[in-house]
Tab-separated table of C-alpha atoms in Angstrom:
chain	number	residue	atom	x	y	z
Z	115	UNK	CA	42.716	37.164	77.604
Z	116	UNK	CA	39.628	35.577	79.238
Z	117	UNK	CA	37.511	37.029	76.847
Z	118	UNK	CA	38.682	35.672	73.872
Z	119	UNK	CA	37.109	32.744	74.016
Z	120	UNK	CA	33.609	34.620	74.543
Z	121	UNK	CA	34.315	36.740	71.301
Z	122	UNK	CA	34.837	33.477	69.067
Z	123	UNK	CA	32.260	31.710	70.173
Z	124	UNK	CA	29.822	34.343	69.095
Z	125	UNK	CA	31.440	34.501	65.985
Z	126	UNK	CA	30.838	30.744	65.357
Z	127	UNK	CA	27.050	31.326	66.648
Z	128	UNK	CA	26.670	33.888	64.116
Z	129	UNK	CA	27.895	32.420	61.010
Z	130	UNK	CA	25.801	29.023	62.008
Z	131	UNK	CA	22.604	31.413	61.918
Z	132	UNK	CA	23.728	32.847	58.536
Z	133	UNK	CA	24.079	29.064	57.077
Z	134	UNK	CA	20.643	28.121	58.321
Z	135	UNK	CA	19.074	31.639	57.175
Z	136	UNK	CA	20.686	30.772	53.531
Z	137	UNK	CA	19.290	27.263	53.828
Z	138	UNK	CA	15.774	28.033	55.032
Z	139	UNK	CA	15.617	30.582	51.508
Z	140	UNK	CA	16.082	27.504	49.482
Z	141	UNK	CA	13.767	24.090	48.478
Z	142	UNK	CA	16.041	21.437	48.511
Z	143	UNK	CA	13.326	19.178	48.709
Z	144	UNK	CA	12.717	16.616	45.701
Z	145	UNK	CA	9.892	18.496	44.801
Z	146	UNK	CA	11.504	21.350	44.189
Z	147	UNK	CA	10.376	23.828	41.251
Z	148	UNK	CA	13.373	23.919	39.704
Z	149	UNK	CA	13.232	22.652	35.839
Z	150	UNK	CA	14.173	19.056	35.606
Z	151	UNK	CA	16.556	17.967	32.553
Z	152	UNK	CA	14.484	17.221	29.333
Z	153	UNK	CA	13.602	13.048	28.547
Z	154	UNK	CA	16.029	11.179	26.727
Z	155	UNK	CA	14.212	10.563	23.139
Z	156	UNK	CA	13.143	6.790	22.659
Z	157	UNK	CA	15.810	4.979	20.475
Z	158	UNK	CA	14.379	4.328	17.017
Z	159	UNK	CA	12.974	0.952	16.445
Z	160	UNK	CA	15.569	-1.443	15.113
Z	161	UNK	CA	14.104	-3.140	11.836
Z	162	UNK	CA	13.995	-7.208	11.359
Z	163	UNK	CA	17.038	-8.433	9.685
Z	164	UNK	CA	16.769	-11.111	6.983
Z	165	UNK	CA	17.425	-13.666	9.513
Z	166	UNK	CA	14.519	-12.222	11.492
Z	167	UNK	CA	12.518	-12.090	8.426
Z	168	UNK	CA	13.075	-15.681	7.567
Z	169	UNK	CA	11.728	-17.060	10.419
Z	170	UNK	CA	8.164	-14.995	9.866
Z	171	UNK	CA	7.973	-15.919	6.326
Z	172	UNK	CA	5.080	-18.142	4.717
Z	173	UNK	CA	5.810	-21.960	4.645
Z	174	UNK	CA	4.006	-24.745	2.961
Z	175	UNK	CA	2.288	-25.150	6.673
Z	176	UNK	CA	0.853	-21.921	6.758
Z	177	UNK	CA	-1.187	-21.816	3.575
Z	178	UNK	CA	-2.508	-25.094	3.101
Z	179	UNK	CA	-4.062	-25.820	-0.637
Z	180	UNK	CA	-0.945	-23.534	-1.919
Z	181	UNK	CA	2.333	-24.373	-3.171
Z	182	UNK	CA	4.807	-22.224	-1.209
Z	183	UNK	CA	8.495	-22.224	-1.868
Z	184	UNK	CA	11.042	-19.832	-1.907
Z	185	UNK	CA	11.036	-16.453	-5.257
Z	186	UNK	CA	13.605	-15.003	-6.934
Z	187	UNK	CA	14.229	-12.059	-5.763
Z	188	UNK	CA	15.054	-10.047	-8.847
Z	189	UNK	CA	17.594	-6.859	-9.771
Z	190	UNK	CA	16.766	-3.414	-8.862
Z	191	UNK	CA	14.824	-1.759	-11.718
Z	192	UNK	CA	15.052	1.283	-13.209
Z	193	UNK	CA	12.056	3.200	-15.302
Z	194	UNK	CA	11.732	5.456	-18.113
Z	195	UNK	CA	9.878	7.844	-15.118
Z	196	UNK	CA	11.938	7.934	-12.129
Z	197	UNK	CA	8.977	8.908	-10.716
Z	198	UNK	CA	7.336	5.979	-10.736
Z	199	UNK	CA	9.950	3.827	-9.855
Z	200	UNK	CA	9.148	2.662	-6.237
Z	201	UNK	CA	5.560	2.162	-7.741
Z	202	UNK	CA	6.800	0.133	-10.167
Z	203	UNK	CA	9.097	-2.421	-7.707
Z	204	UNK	CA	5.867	-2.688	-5.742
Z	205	UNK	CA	3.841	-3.595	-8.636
Z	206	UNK	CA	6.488	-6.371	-10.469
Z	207	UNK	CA	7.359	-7.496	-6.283
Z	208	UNK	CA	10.938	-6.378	-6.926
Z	209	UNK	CA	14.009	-5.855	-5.124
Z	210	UNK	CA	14.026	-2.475	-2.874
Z	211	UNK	CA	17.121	-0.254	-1.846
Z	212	UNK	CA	18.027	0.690	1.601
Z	213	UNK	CA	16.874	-2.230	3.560
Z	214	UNK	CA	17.660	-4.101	6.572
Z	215	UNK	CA	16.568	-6.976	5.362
Z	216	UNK	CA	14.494	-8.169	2.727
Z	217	UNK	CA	13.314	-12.115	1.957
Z	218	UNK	CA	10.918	-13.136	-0.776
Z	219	UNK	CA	8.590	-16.559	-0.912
Z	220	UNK	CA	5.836	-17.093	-3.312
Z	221	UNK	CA	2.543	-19.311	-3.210
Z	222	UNK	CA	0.473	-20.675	-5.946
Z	223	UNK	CA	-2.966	-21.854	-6.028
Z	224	UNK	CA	-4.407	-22.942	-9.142
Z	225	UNK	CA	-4.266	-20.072	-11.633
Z	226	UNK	CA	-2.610	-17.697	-9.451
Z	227	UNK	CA	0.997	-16.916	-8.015
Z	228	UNK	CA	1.450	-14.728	-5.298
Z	229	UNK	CA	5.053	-13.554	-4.533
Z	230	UNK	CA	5.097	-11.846	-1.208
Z	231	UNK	CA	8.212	-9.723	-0.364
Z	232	UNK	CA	8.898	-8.860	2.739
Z	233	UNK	CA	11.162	-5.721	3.664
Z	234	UNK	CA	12.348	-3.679	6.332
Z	235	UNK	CA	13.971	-0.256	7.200
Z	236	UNK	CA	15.464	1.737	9.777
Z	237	UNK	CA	13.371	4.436	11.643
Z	238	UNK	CA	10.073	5.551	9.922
Z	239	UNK	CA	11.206	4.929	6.141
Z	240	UNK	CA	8.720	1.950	5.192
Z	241	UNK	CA	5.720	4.695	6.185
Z	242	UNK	CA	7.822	7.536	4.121
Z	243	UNK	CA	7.892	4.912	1.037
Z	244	UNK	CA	4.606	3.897	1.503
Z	245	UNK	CA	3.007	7.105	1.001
Z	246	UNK	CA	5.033	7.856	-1.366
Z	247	UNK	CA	4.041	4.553	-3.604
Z	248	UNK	CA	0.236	5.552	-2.942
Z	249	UNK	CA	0.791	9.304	-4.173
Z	250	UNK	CA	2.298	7.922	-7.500
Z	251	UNK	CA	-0.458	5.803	-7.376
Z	252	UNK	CA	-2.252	8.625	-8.462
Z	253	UNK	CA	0.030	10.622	-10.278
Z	254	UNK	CA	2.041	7.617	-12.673
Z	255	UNK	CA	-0.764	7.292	-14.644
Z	256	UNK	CA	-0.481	5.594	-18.720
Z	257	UNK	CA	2.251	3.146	-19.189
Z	258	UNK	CA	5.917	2.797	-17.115
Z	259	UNK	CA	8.586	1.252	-19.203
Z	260	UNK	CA	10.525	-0.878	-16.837
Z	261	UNK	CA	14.004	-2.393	-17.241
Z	262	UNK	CA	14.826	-5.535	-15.037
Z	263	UNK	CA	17.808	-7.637	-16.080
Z	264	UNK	CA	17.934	-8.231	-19.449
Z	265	UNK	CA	14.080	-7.918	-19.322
Z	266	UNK	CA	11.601	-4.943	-20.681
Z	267	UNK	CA	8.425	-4.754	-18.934
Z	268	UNK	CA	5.634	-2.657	-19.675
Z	269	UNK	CA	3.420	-1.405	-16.761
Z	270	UNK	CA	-0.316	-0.263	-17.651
Z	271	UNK	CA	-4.061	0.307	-16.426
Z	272	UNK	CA	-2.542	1.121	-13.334
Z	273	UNK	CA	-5.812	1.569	-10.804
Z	274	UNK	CA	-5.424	2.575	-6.954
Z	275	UNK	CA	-7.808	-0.252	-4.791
Z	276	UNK	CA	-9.549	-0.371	-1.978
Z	277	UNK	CA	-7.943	-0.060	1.623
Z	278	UNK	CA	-7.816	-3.312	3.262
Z	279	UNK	CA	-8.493	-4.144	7.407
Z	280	UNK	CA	-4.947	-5.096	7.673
Z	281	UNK	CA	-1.429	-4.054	9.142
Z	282	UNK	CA	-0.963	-0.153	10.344
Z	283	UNK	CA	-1.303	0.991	7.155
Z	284	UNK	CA	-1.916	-0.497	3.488
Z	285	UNK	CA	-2.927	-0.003	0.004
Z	286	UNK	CA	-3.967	-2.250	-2.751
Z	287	UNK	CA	-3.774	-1.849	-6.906
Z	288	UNK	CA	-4.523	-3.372	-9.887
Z	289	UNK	CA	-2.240	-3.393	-13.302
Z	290	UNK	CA	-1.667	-4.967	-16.125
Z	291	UNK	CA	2.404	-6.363	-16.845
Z	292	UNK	CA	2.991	-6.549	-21.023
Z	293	UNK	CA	5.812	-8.464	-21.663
Z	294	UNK	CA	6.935	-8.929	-24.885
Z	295	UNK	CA	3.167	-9.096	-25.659
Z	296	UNK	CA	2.139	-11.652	-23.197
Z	297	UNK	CA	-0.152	-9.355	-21.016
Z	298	UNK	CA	-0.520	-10.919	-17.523
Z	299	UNK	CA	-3.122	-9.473	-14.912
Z	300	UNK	CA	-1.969	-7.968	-11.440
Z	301	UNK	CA	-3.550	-7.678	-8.373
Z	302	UNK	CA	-1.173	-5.900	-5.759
Z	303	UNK	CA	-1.316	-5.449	-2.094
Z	304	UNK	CA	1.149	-3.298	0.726
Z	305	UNK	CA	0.584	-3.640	4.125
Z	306	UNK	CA	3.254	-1.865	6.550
Z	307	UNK	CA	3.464	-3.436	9.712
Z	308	UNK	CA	6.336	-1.326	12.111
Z	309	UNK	CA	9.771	-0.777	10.205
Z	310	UNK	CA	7.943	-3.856	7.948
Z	311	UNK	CA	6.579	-3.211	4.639
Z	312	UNK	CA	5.244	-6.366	2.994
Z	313	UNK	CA	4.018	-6.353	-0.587
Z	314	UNK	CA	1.734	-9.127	-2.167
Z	315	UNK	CA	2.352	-9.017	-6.066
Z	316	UNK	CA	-0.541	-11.920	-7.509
Z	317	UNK	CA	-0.581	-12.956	-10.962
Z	318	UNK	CA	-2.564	-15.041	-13.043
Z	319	UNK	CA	-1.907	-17.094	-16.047
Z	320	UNK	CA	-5.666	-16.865	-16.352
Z	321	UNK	CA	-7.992	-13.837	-17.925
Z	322	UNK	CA	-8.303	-12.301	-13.957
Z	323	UNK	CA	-5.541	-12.096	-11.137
Z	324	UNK	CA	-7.445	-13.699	-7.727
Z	325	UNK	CA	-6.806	-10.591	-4.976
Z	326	UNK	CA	-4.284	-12.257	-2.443
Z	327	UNK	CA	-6.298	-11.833	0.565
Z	328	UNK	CA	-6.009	-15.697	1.865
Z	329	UNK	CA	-1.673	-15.354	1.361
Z	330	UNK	CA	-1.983	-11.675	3.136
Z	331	UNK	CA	-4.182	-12.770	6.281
Z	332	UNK	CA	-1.516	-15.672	6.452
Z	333	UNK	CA	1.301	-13.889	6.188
Z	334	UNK	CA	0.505	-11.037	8.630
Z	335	UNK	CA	-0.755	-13.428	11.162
Z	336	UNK	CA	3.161	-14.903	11.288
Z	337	UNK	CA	4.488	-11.433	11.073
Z	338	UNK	CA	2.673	-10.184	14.294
């Protein structure tokens, strides 16, 4: 009976070396090799809503020598080239679908009305849109019949511009708007800035549409 005690205290000795033999075999260290679990993906940037928007739009303070006051923001449109639709919103400063917010201002300086829409979108659809308005740029070439209202517009001498130094991406076109024969000059400029797409739509009661590059610097400079 004496030796009992002997016999289970080797048994405890024993199974303490075979816990710290298992231990030693394995890094529990922080450092360890073992794979770590994969980044959470960055949350999609939330676009301005038109509340947001509002307070980044133009006013009279911003442009001085202009008359700014709030546009009309117009119906959706709809082409005889679907096509050539978003190309043709752009071009006429119209109403876009989708948004999460969307606010419209104009300002006039002599011959020349610029109405400057401002819209935004969830995750990367302003860029999507974008390059999609500058491929049928290329493509939507002779006239687009456009329907807005209880108006019919007639879109021609569409010509891609030059790229401006301006937002994170941008393109620029000229145009001519017939309507019901009155033919009015256009000089059109995008600039996406973020989930923000802005589009500068000038026109000009005169023979020649000024390019808006006085309303864009003005407007981007609120908008960053």
């Amino acid at each position: 009976m004496r030796l009992r005690p002997v016999r289970h205290a080797v048994a405890a000795a024993s199974a303490a070396l075979l816990v710290t033999s298992c231990s030693a075999g394995k890094d529990t260290s922080p450092h360890s090799d073992a794979p770590s679990s994969p980044a959470a993906a960055a949350p999609a940037p939330k676009p301005l809503n038109e509340e947001q928007l509002t307070a980044v739009t133009l006013t009279p303070q911003d442009l001085p020598g202009h008359k700014v006051e709030a546009a009309f923001q117009g119906p959706l449109i709809s082409t005889d080239r679907p096509e050539c639709r978003d190309l043709a919103t752009a071009l006429l400063g119209g109403a876009m679908t989708g948004t999460g917010g969307q606010v419209h201002t104009q300002a006039t300086k002599g011959t020349t009305t610029t109405k400057v829409s401002l819209h935004s979108w969830y995750g990367t659809k302003a860029a999507t849109l974008l390059a999609d308005i500058k491929g049928a740029g290329r493509t939507c070439t002779g006239a687009i019949n456009v329907v807005t209202g209880d108006e019919k517009v007639t879109l021609t001498n569409i010509v891609p511009g030059a790229a401006l130094a301006a937002g994170d991406e941008n393109a620029s076109f000229s145009a001519e708007q017939d309507l019901s024969g009155a033919k009015t000059p256009i000089e059109v400029a995008l600039v996406r800035k973020g989930t923000t797409l802005v589009t500068f739509t000038a026109r000009s009661t005169s023979a020649t549409a000024e390019k808006p590059a006085e309303v864009v610097a003005a407007q981007l400079k609120k908008l960053n």
